[in-house]
Short mmCIF file of C-alpha atoms and ligand atoms in Angstrom, two decimals:
data_model
loop_
_atom_site.label_atom_id
_atom_site.label_comp_id
_atom_site.label_asym_id
_atom_site.label_seq_id
_atom_site.Cartn_x
_atom_site.Cartn_y
_atom_site.Cartn_z
CA MET A 1 2.33 -16.10 10.97
CA THR A 2 5.62 -13.56 11.98
CA PHE A 3 8.79 -13.16 10.82
CA LYS A 4 12.49 -11.90 11.72
CA ILE A 5 13.32 -8.79 8.53
CA THR A 6 16.44 -7.88 10.82
CA ASP A 7 17.51 -9.05 14.05
CA ALA A 8 15.91 -6.17 15.71
CA VAL A 9 12.43 -6.01 12.97
CA THR A 10 9.91 -8.21 12.91
CA TRP A 11 6.91 -8.28 10.93
CA VAL A 12 3.65 -8.93 13.11
CA GLY A 13 0.81 -8.02 10.43
CA LYS A 14 -1.95 -10.02 8.54
CA ARG A 15 -2.00 -11.27 4.95
CA ASP A 16 -5.62 -10.85 3.49
CA TRP A 17 -6.36 -12.85 1.08
CA GLU A 18 -9.91 -12.87 0.85
CA LEU A 19 -9.66 -9.12 0.40
CA LYS A 20 -11.85 -7.81 -3.04
CA ARG A 21 -13.14 -4.51 -1.53
CA PHE A 22 -11.11 -1.94 0.12
CA HIS A 23 -12.26 1.92 0.86
CA GLY A 24 -15.72 0.89 1.66
CA GLU A 25 -16.63 -0.83 -2.19
CA GLU A 26 -14.50 1.85 -3.85
CA TYR A 27 -11.23 -0.05 -4.65
CA SER A 28 -10.90 -3.16 -6.33
CA THR A 29 -8.46 -5.67 -4.65
CA HIS A 30 -7.88 -8.67 -7.08
CA LYS A 31 -4.84 -10.05 -5.25
CA GLY A 32 -6.06 -9.62 -1.78
CA SER A 33 -3.63 -7.03 0.32
CA THR A 34 -1.53 -7.39 3.73
CA TYR A 35 -1.81 -5.07 6.93
CA ASN A 36 2.21 -4.63 7.29
CA ALA A 37 2.81 -4.19 11.68
CA TYR A 38 6.43 -4.25 12.35
CA LEU A 39 7.88 -4.59 16.11
CA VAL A 40 11.02 -3.34 16.45
CA ARG A 41 13.06 -4.79 19.59
CA ASP A 42 16.61 -2.81 21.30
CA GLN A 43 16.87 -1.89 25.06
CA LYS A 44 13.17 -0.64 24.22
CA THR A 45 10.45 -2.41 22.44
CA ALA A 46 8.30 -0.50 19.82
CA LEU A 47 4.99 -1.31 17.96
CA ILE A 48 4.89 0.44 14.42
CA GLU A 49 1.06 0.58 13.16
CA THR A 50 -1.62 -2.49 13.88
CA VAL A 51 -3.80 -4.13 11.29
CA TRP A 52 -7.59 -3.70 10.03
CA ALA A 53 -10.45 -4.18 12.69
CA PRO A 54 -11.99 -6.91 11.41
CA PHE A 55 -8.36 -9.12 12.39
CA ALA A 56 -7.29 -7.12 15.57
CA GLY A 57 -8.35 -10.19 17.67
CA GLU A 58 -5.66 -12.62 15.54
CA PHE A 59 -3.47 -9.60 15.78
CA ILE A 60 -3.27 -9.52 19.85
CA GLU A 61 -2.96 -13.34 19.80
CA GLN A 62 -0.05 -13.15 17.03
CA LEU A 63 1.52 -10.43 19.27
CA LYS A 64 0.72 -12.09 21.96
CA ALA A 65 2.82 -15.47 20.49
CA GLU A 66 5.76 -12.59 20.12
CA VAL A 67 6.62 -10.64 22.99
CA ASP A 68 5.45 -9.74 26.31
CA LEU A 69 2.78 -7.01 25.62
CA LYS A 70 3.83 -5.74 29.06
CA THR A 71 7.38 -4.81 27.51
CA ILE A 72 5.71 -2.62 24.28
CA ASP A 73 7.42 0.94 25.76
CA TYR A 74 6.02 2.69 22.42
CA VAL A 75 3.17 2.67 19.91
CA ILE A 76 3.53 4.34 16.56
CA ALA A 77 0.48 4.88 14.70
CA ASN A 78 1.60 6.28 11.58
CA HIS A 79 -1.75 7.16 10.07
CA ALA A 80 -5.14 6.64 11.63
CA GLU A 81 -6.79 4.82 8.89
CA SER A 82 -8.96 1.85 10.17
CA ASP A 83 -6.45 -0.65 8.47
CA HIS A 84 -3.84 0.56 9.86
CA SER A 85 -4.98 1.50 13.75
CA GLY A 86 -8.31 -1.07 13.55
CA GLY A 87 -6.30 -3.27 16.18
CA LEU A 88 -5.23 -0.23 18.63
CA PRO A 89 -8.85 -0.24 20.75
CA GLU A 90 -8.20 -3.30 21.53
CA LEU A 91 -4.62 -3.44 21.98
CA MET A 92 -4.54 -0.40 24.34
CA LYS A 93 -7.31 -1.57 27.06
CA LEU A 94 -4.37 -3.84 27.71
CA ILE A 95 -1.29 -1.71 27.64
CA PRO A 96 -2.86 1.48 28.74
CA GLY A 97 -1.02 4.29 29.32
CA VAL A 98 1.76 3.70 26.69
CA PRO A 99 2.31 6.30 24.51
CA VAL A 100 1.19 6.81 20.97
CA TYR A 101 3.28 8.76 18.85
CA CYS A 102 1.83 10.26 15.89
CA THR A 103 1.43 13.54 14.11
CA ALA A 104 -1.27 16.38 15.62
CA ASN A 105 -3.29 15.55 12.78
CA GLY A 106 -2.95 11.98 13.77
CA VAL A 107 -4.98 12.95 17.59
CA LYS A 108 -6.92 14.51 15.72
CA SER A 109 -7.93 11.20 13.41
CA LEU A 110 -7.49 8.67 16.05
CA ARG A 111 -9.77 10.55 18.68
CA GLY A 112 -12.36 11.02 16.09
CA HIS A 113 -12.30 7.69 15.46
CA TYR A 114 -12.13 6.02 18.39
CA HIS A 115 -13.22 8.57 20.81
CA GLN A 116 -10.14 7.48 23.44
CA ASP A 117 -7.78 9.24 25.17
CA TRP A 118 -4.93 7.78 24.69
CA ASN A 119 -1.57 8.76 26.28
CA PHE A 120 -0.58 10.14 22.68
CA GLN A 121 2.77 11.77 21.94
CA VAL A 122 2.83 14.62 19.24
CA VAL A 123 5.35 14.50 17.24
CA LYS A 124 7.36 16.83 14.61
CA THR A 125 10.11 16.03 11.57
CA GLY A 126 13.32 15.33 12.66
CA GLN A 127 12.62 14.36 16.05
CA ARG A 128 13.50 11.37 17.18
CA LEU A 129 12.86 8.43 19.52
CA SER A 130 15.40 6.25 21.18
CA LEU A 131 15.53 2.33 21.21
CA GLY A 132 18.86 2.15 22.38
CA SER A 133 21.13 1.70 20.29
CA ARG A 134 19.11 3.01 17.57
CA GLU A 135 16.71 5.11 17.23
CA LEU A 136 13.13 5.64 15.21
CA ILE A 137 13.20 9.30 13.36
CA PHE A 138 9.66 10.52 12.43
CA ILE A 139 9.24 12.11 9.33
CA GLU A 140 5.60 14.10 8.96
CA ALA A 141 4.10 13.36 5.55
CA PRO A 142 0.53 15.08 5.50
CA MET A 143 -2.09 14.10 3.00
CA LEU A 144 0.04 11.47 1.49
CA HIS A 145 -2.40 10.63 1.66
CA TRP A 146 -4.04 11.69 4.83
CA PRO A 147 -3.36 14.82 6.91
CA ASP A 148 -2.38 12.28 9.73
CA THR A 149 -0.51 10.38 7.77
CA MET A 150 3.51 10.12 8.72
CA PHE A 151 6.58 7.68 8.48
CA ASP A 152 9.34 6.52 10.43
CA TYR A 153 13.08 6.27 9.47
CA LEU A 154 15.15 3.51 12.08
CA THR A 155 18.64 4.41 12.20
CA GLY A 156 21.01 1.55 12.60
CA GLU A 157 19.02 -1.04 10.44
CA ASP A 158 18.38 1.65 7.54
CA ILE A 159 14.99 0.94 7.29
CA LEU A 160 12.38 3.58 6.21
CA PHE A 161 8.53 2.68 7.51
CA SER A 162 6.63 4.49 5.06
CA ASN A 163 3.14 3.65 5.57
CA ASP A 164 0.44 3.94 2.77
CA ALA A 165 3.59 5.27 0.08
CA PHE A 166 5.38 3.04 -1.87
CA GLY A 167 2.52 0.43 -0.14
CA HIS A 168 0.35 -2.20 -2.96
CA HIS A 169 -2.80 -4.36 -2.63
CA LEU A 170 -0.89 -7.36 -3.26
CA ALA A 171 -0.97 -10.89 -0.52
CA THR A 172 2.08 -12.79 -0.96
CA GLU A 173 3.73 -15.56 1.87
CA GLY A 174 6.67 -14.36 0.82
CA MET A 175 6.50 -10.52 2.52
CA TYR A 176 10.16 -8.93 -0.12
CA ASN A 177 9.22 -7.40 -3.35
CA ASP A 178 11.69 -9.70 -5.03
CA LEU A 179 9.96 -12.92 -3.96
CA ALA A 180 6.91 -11.78 -5.77
CA ASP A 181 5.88 -12.23 -8.95
CA PRO A 182 7.49 -8.88 -10.94
CA CYS A 183 4.50 -8.73 -13.47
CA ALA A 184 1.65 -8.25 -10.27
CA LEU A 185 3.79 -6.48 -7.87
CA GLU A 186 4.17 -3.71 -10.90
CA ALA A 187 0.48 -3.80 -11.68
CA GLU A 188 -0.10 -3.17 -8.07
CA CYS A 189 1.70 -0.43 -7.50
CA ILE A 190 0.83 1.72 -10.56
CA LYS A 191 -3.11 0.83 -9.60
CA TYR A 192 -2.29 2.05 -6.37
CA TYR A 193 -0.33 5.01 -7.15
CA ALA A 194 -3.36 6.40 -10.46
CA ASN A 195 -6.17 5.53 -7.77
CA ILE A 196 -5.17 6.66 -4.43
CA LEU A 197 -2.04 8.84 -4.64
CA THR A 198 -2.46 10.92 -8.00
CA PRO A 199 -4.28 13.65 -6.66
CA PHE A 200 -1.25 14.46 -4.66
CA SER A 201 1.67 13.87 -7.06
CA ALA A 202 3.28 17.36 -6.38
CA LEU A 203 3.78 16.47 -2.65
CA VAL A 204 5.13 12.98 -4.11
CA LYS A 205 7.81 14.15 -4.63
CA ARG A 206 8.80 17.00 -2.39
CA LYS A 207 8.61 14.50 -0.25
CA ILE A 208 11.16 12.23 -2.04
CA GLU A 209 13.38 15.23 -2.33
CA GLU A 210 12.98 15.90 1.43
CA PHE A 211 13.72 13.03 2.40
CA ALA A 212 16.75 12.27 -0.39
CA SER A 213 18.50 15.86 1.70
CA LEU A 214 18.18 13.87 4.71
CA ASN A 215 21.08 12.18 3.46
CA LEU A 216 20.06 8.80 5.66
CA PRO A 217 21.54 5.39 4.37
CA LEU A 218 18.17 3.34 2.62
CA LYS A 219 18.51 -0.68 2.91
CA MET A 220 14.88 -1.32 3.03
CA ILE A 221 11.67 0.17 2.43
CA CYS A 222 8.66 -1.48 4.49
CA PRO A 223 4.95 -0.02 3.63
CA SER A 224 2.32 -0.92 5.34
CA HIS A 225 0.94 -2.90 2.57
CA GLY A 226 2.10 -5.74 0.34
CA THR A 227 5.63 -6.63 0.16
CA ILE A 228 9.19 -5.40 1.69
CA TRP A 229 11.05 -3.40 -0.54
CA ARG A 230 14.36 -5.26 0.45
CA GLU A 231 16.02 -5.43 -3.35
CA ASN A 232 16.94 -2.29 -4.75
CA PRO A 233 14.42 -0.03 -2.65
CA MET A 234 14.81 2.82 -5.05
CA GLN A 235 13.26 1.10 -7.77
CA ILE A 236 9.49 2.20 -6.36
CA VAL A 237 11.10 5.74 -5.23
CA SER A 238 12.64 5.78 -9.43
CA LYS A 239 9.02 4.80 -10.26
CA TYR A 240 6.69 7.33 -7.57
CA LEU A 241 9.03 10.24 -9.23
CA GLU A 242 7.98 9.04 -12.60
CA TRP A 243 4.67 8.46 -12.06
CA SER A 244 4.11 12.10 -10.38
CA ASN A 245 5.62 13.74 -13.27
CA ASN A 246 2.02 14.43 -14.84
CA TYR A 247 2.99 10.59 -16.32
CA GLN A 248 1.67 8.91 -19.86
CA GLU A 249 2.59 6.68 -21.85
CA ASN A 250 1.97 6.09 -25.58
CA GLN A 251 -1.35 4.45 -24.70
CA VAL A 252 -4.87 5.77 -25.81
CA SER A 253 -7.93 4.61 -24.41
CA ILE A 254 -11.80 4.43 -25.05
CA VAL A 255 -13.99 3.96 -22.82
CA TYR A 256 -17.69 3.44 -23.37
CA ASP A 257 -20.71 1.22 -22.45
CA THR A 258 -23.66 0.96 -24.44
CA MET A 259 -26.98 -0.64 -25.08
CA TRP A 260 -27.55 -2.14 -28.10
CA ASN A 261 -23.99 -1.95 -29.55
CA GLY A 262 -24.19 1.15 -31.57
CA THR A 263 -21.65 3.22 -29.21
CA ARG A 264 -19.30 -0.14 -29.07
CA ARG A 265 -19.29 -0.33 -32.82
CA MET A 266 -18.01 3.09 -32.89
CA ALA A 267 -15.53 2.83 -30.11
CA GLU A 268 -14.07 0.17 -32.07
CA ALA A 269 -14.34 1.92 -35.48
CA MET A 270 -12.19 5.03 -33.94
CA ALA A 271 -10.22 2.45 -32.57
CA GLU A 272 -8.89 1.39 -35.77
CA GLY A 273 -8.43 4.98 -37.06
CA LEU A 274 -6.44 5.61 -34.16
CA ALA A 275 -4.57 2.24 -34.83
CA GLN A 276 -3.81 3.88 -38.13
CA SER A 277 -2.31 7.51 -36.78
CA ASP A 278 0.08 6.27 -35.08
CA PRO A 279 1.53 2.54 -35.52
CA ALA A 280 3.55 2.08 -32.03
CA LEU A 281 0.38 3.70 -30.46
CA ARG A 282 -1.28 1.17 -28.15
CA VAL A 283 -4.98 0.85 -28.09
CA ARG A 284 -7.63 -0.29 -25.47
CA LEU A 285 -11.07 -0.29 -25.46
CA PHE A 286 -12.35 -1.06 -21.98
CA ASN A 287 -16.52 -1.21 -21.16
CA ALA A 288 -17.38 0.93 -18.36
CA GLY A 289 -20.37 -1.25 -17.44
CA LYS A 290 -18.09 -4.43 -17.36
CA ALA A 291 -14.35 -3.63 -17.21
CA ASP A 292 -13.33 -2.72 -13.17
CA LYS A 293 -13.38 0.49 -12.48
CA ASN A 294 -10.29 1.00 -10.47
CA ASP A 295 -8.63 -1.08 -13.63
CA ILE A 296 -10.19 1.46 -15.91
CA VAL A 297 -8.72 4.05 -13.85
CA THR A 298 -5.23 2.46 -14.07
CA GLU A 299 -5.09 2.81 -17.93
CA ILE A 300 -6.39 6.30 -17.75
CA PHE A 301 -3.65 6.94 -15.71
CA ARG A 302 -1.29 5.38 -18.25
CA SER A 303 -2.91 6.99 -21.02
CA LYS A 304 -1.97 9.89 -22.82
CA ALA A 305 -5.47 10.51 -24.11
CA VAL A 306 -9.15 9.39 -23.97
CA LEU A 307 -11.87 8.78 -25.65
CA VAL A 308 -15.41 8.52 -24.07
CA GLY A 309 -18.69 6.91 -25.44
CA SER A 310 -22.11 6.58 -23.84
CA PRO A 311 -25.86 6.17 -26.14
CA THR A 312 -28.30 8.91 -24.94
CA ILE A 313 -30.45 8.08 -22.45
CA ASN A 314 -33.28 9.98 -20.70
CA LYS A 315 -31.34 13.05 -21.64
CA GLY A 316 -27.57 11.81 -20.22
CA TYR A 317 -25.54 9.51 -20.57
CA LEU A 318 -25.28 6.34 -18.83
CA SER A 319 -24.45 5.63 -15.05
CA SER A 320 -21.38 3.41 -15.58
CA LEU A 321 -19.66 6.45 -17.15
CA GLY A 322 -21.20 8.94 -14.18
CA GLY A 323 -19.60 6.86 -11.48
CA LEU A 324 -16.54 6.15 -13.23
CA LEU A 325 -16.05 10.43 -14.67
CA GLU A 326 -16.77 10.64 -11.31
CA MET A 327 -14.15 9.12 -9.46
CA VAL A 328 -11.70 10.48 -12.77
CA ARG A 329 -12.60 14.49 -11.17
CA GLY A 330 -11.69 13.76 -7.79
CA LEU A 331 -8.31 12.13 -9.26
CA GLY A 332 -7.33 15.63 -11.35
CA PHE A 333 -5.25 13.79 -13.46
CA LYS A 334 -3.40 16.11 -15.72
CA ASN A 335 -1.73 16.79 -19.44
CA LYS A 336 -4.34 14.27 -20.65
CA LYS A 337 -6.58 14.70 -24.52
CA ALA A 338 -9.82 13.51 -24.53
CA ALA A 339 -13.17 13.66 -26.72
CA ALA A 340 -16.58 12.06 -26.19
CA PHE A 341 -18.42 9.92 -28.62
CA GLY A 342 -21.87 8.33 -29.02
CA ALA A 343 -25.20 6.59 -30.76
CA TYR A 344 -28.55 8.35 -29.98
CA GLY A 345 -31.68 7.89 -31.61
CA TRP A 346 -33.57 10.84 -31.00
CA SER A 347 -32.29 13.91 -28.56
CA GLY A 348 -28.85 12.95 -28.53
CA GLU A 349 -27.58 14.99 -25.34
CA SER A 350 -24.88 12.45 -24.41
CA VAL A 351 -21.94 13.65 -26.36
CA LYS A 352 -22.43 17.50 -25.27
CA LEU A 353 -22.64 16.49 -21.34
CA LEU A 354 -19.78 14.01 -21.51
CA THR A 355 -17.29 16.83 -23.11
CA ALA A 356 -18.63 19.37 -20.39
CA GLN A 357 -18.06 16.39 -18.01
CA LEU A 358 -14.23 15.61 -19.29
CA LYS A 359 -13.33 19.37 -19.48
CA GLU A 360 -14.36 19.54 -15.76
CA CYS A 361 -12.47 16.36 -15.17
CA GLY A 362 -9.62 18.64 -16.35
CA PHE A 363 -9.03 17.00 -19.76
CA GLU A 364 -7.99 18.83 -22.29
CA VAL A 365 -10.44 18.65 -25.58
CA PRO A 366 -8.69 19.37 -28.72
CA ALA A 367 -10.75 22.28 -30.64
CA ALA A 368 -11.32 19.61 -33.48
CA SER A 369 -12.91 16.94 -31.44
CA ASP A 370 -15.27 19.99 -29.27
CA ALA A 371 -18.04 18.62 -31.10
CA GLY A 372 -17.48 14.82 -30.13
CA ILE A 373 -18.61 12.48 -32.29
CA ARG A 374 -22.66 11.46 -32.72
CA ALA A 375 -24.17 8.54 -34.81
CA MET A 376 -27.79 8.19 -35.53
CA TRP A 377 -29.35 5.02 -34.32
CA ASN A 378 -27.34 2.14 -35.21
CA PRO A 379 -24.04 3.48 -37.61
CA ASP A 380 -23.91 2.59 -40.76
CA ALA A 381 -21.16 1.80 -43.19
CA ASP A 382 -20.64 5.61 -43.57
CA ALA A 383 -21.04 6.38 -39.87
CA LEU A 384 -18.78 3.75 -38.81
CA GLU A 385 -16.21 5.51 -41.54
CA GLN A 386 -16.51 9.09 -39.96
CA CYS A 387 -15.70 7.36 -36.67
CA ARG A 388 -12.63 5.91 -38.06
CA ALA A 389 -11.86 9.47 -39.47
CA PHE A 390 -12.01 11.05 -36.26
CA GLY A 391 -10.04 8.57 -34.14
CA LEU A 392 -7.36 9.00 -37.32
CA GLU A 393 -7.51 12.87 -36.84
CA PHE A 394 -7.30 12.66 -32.98
CA GLY A 395 -4.45 10.55 -33.15
CA LYS A 396 -2.83 12.40 -35.37
CA SER A 397 -3.62 15.49 -33.17
CA LEU A 398 -1.85 13.51 -30.27
FE1 FEO B 1 -3.44 2.07 4.04
FE2 FEO B 1 -4.53 5.50 4.19
O1 FEO B 1 -4.66 3.32 4.62
#
């Protein structure tokens, strides 16, 4: 159901309460999501974004109930990823010829996805589109998080349409940040940043500074996922500045997988040693074979260091760690330390291989921890004491 945000702006998107996976199977969305589209009505009418393709039919029906489609003068496509552009093919069949405003990279992406030659109008940062008494100002935002991404600012209403930036995968009926469960909102925002925006942190900072330099008043931020930032919209901007600056809390995450509980027991002993190193340190353990990988990535993002453990299997380490570390490598976390550990029976390669992979991921492995720690078979009391000592020394080195 649509709702009015201001007299001129109406939300015409889709709440997806059932969504559990996003980007294929790559990203977990425990609390669903929304695909936000906005209708701006002045003397001219502009539609900003559509919805994910499975909901295109519902979207069109809802839009028809809200507005005569023939009165839509402009379509604004801020980003070609199909969770926002998926409604375009069906919509453009009904309003062929209506100009589609996007960046030059947006044309490439939209053509690449849909193989249609819509009436593309390429825009650049600072270009304005008059709607009558209000204007849309376009702001290119390449690599936040695709090359085609752009934001729009609506004068007169002082609203920034920020596309994916400042978004979060959280389905809510009350679509404003002040109506959302604050814990769920914070958790989904940091997860979204950690898992999607981390590689582009330098650009996040630069884009925020660029927007600030325009000195535009800001009443609301309308992202393309999740709630609208109505109450103190600068709070999420401040968070982004914090997160984009090599973020870390006083936390160490221990991420492991285990076959017969030897590596788990090592992890738990190291957690005890870490906790002794600093009474204020938050230590969290995750079995990578059981915990959600995106939740683990979020906890690594929060951490100043990570201990990663696996027993040796087939001269390597367990596949849950392999998949997770590939995600972490791509995200490129900075300013975090790491070390490896694991139980083994005979050849025992896992720790050496994990250490090499942690370095490949960009973690600093302190010289004293470079060899990691191994325990043969099921760790006995002496081996567990060595793990405690390793955790203590590693903790002191942070
Ligand atoms: Fe929400 Fe990059 O799509």
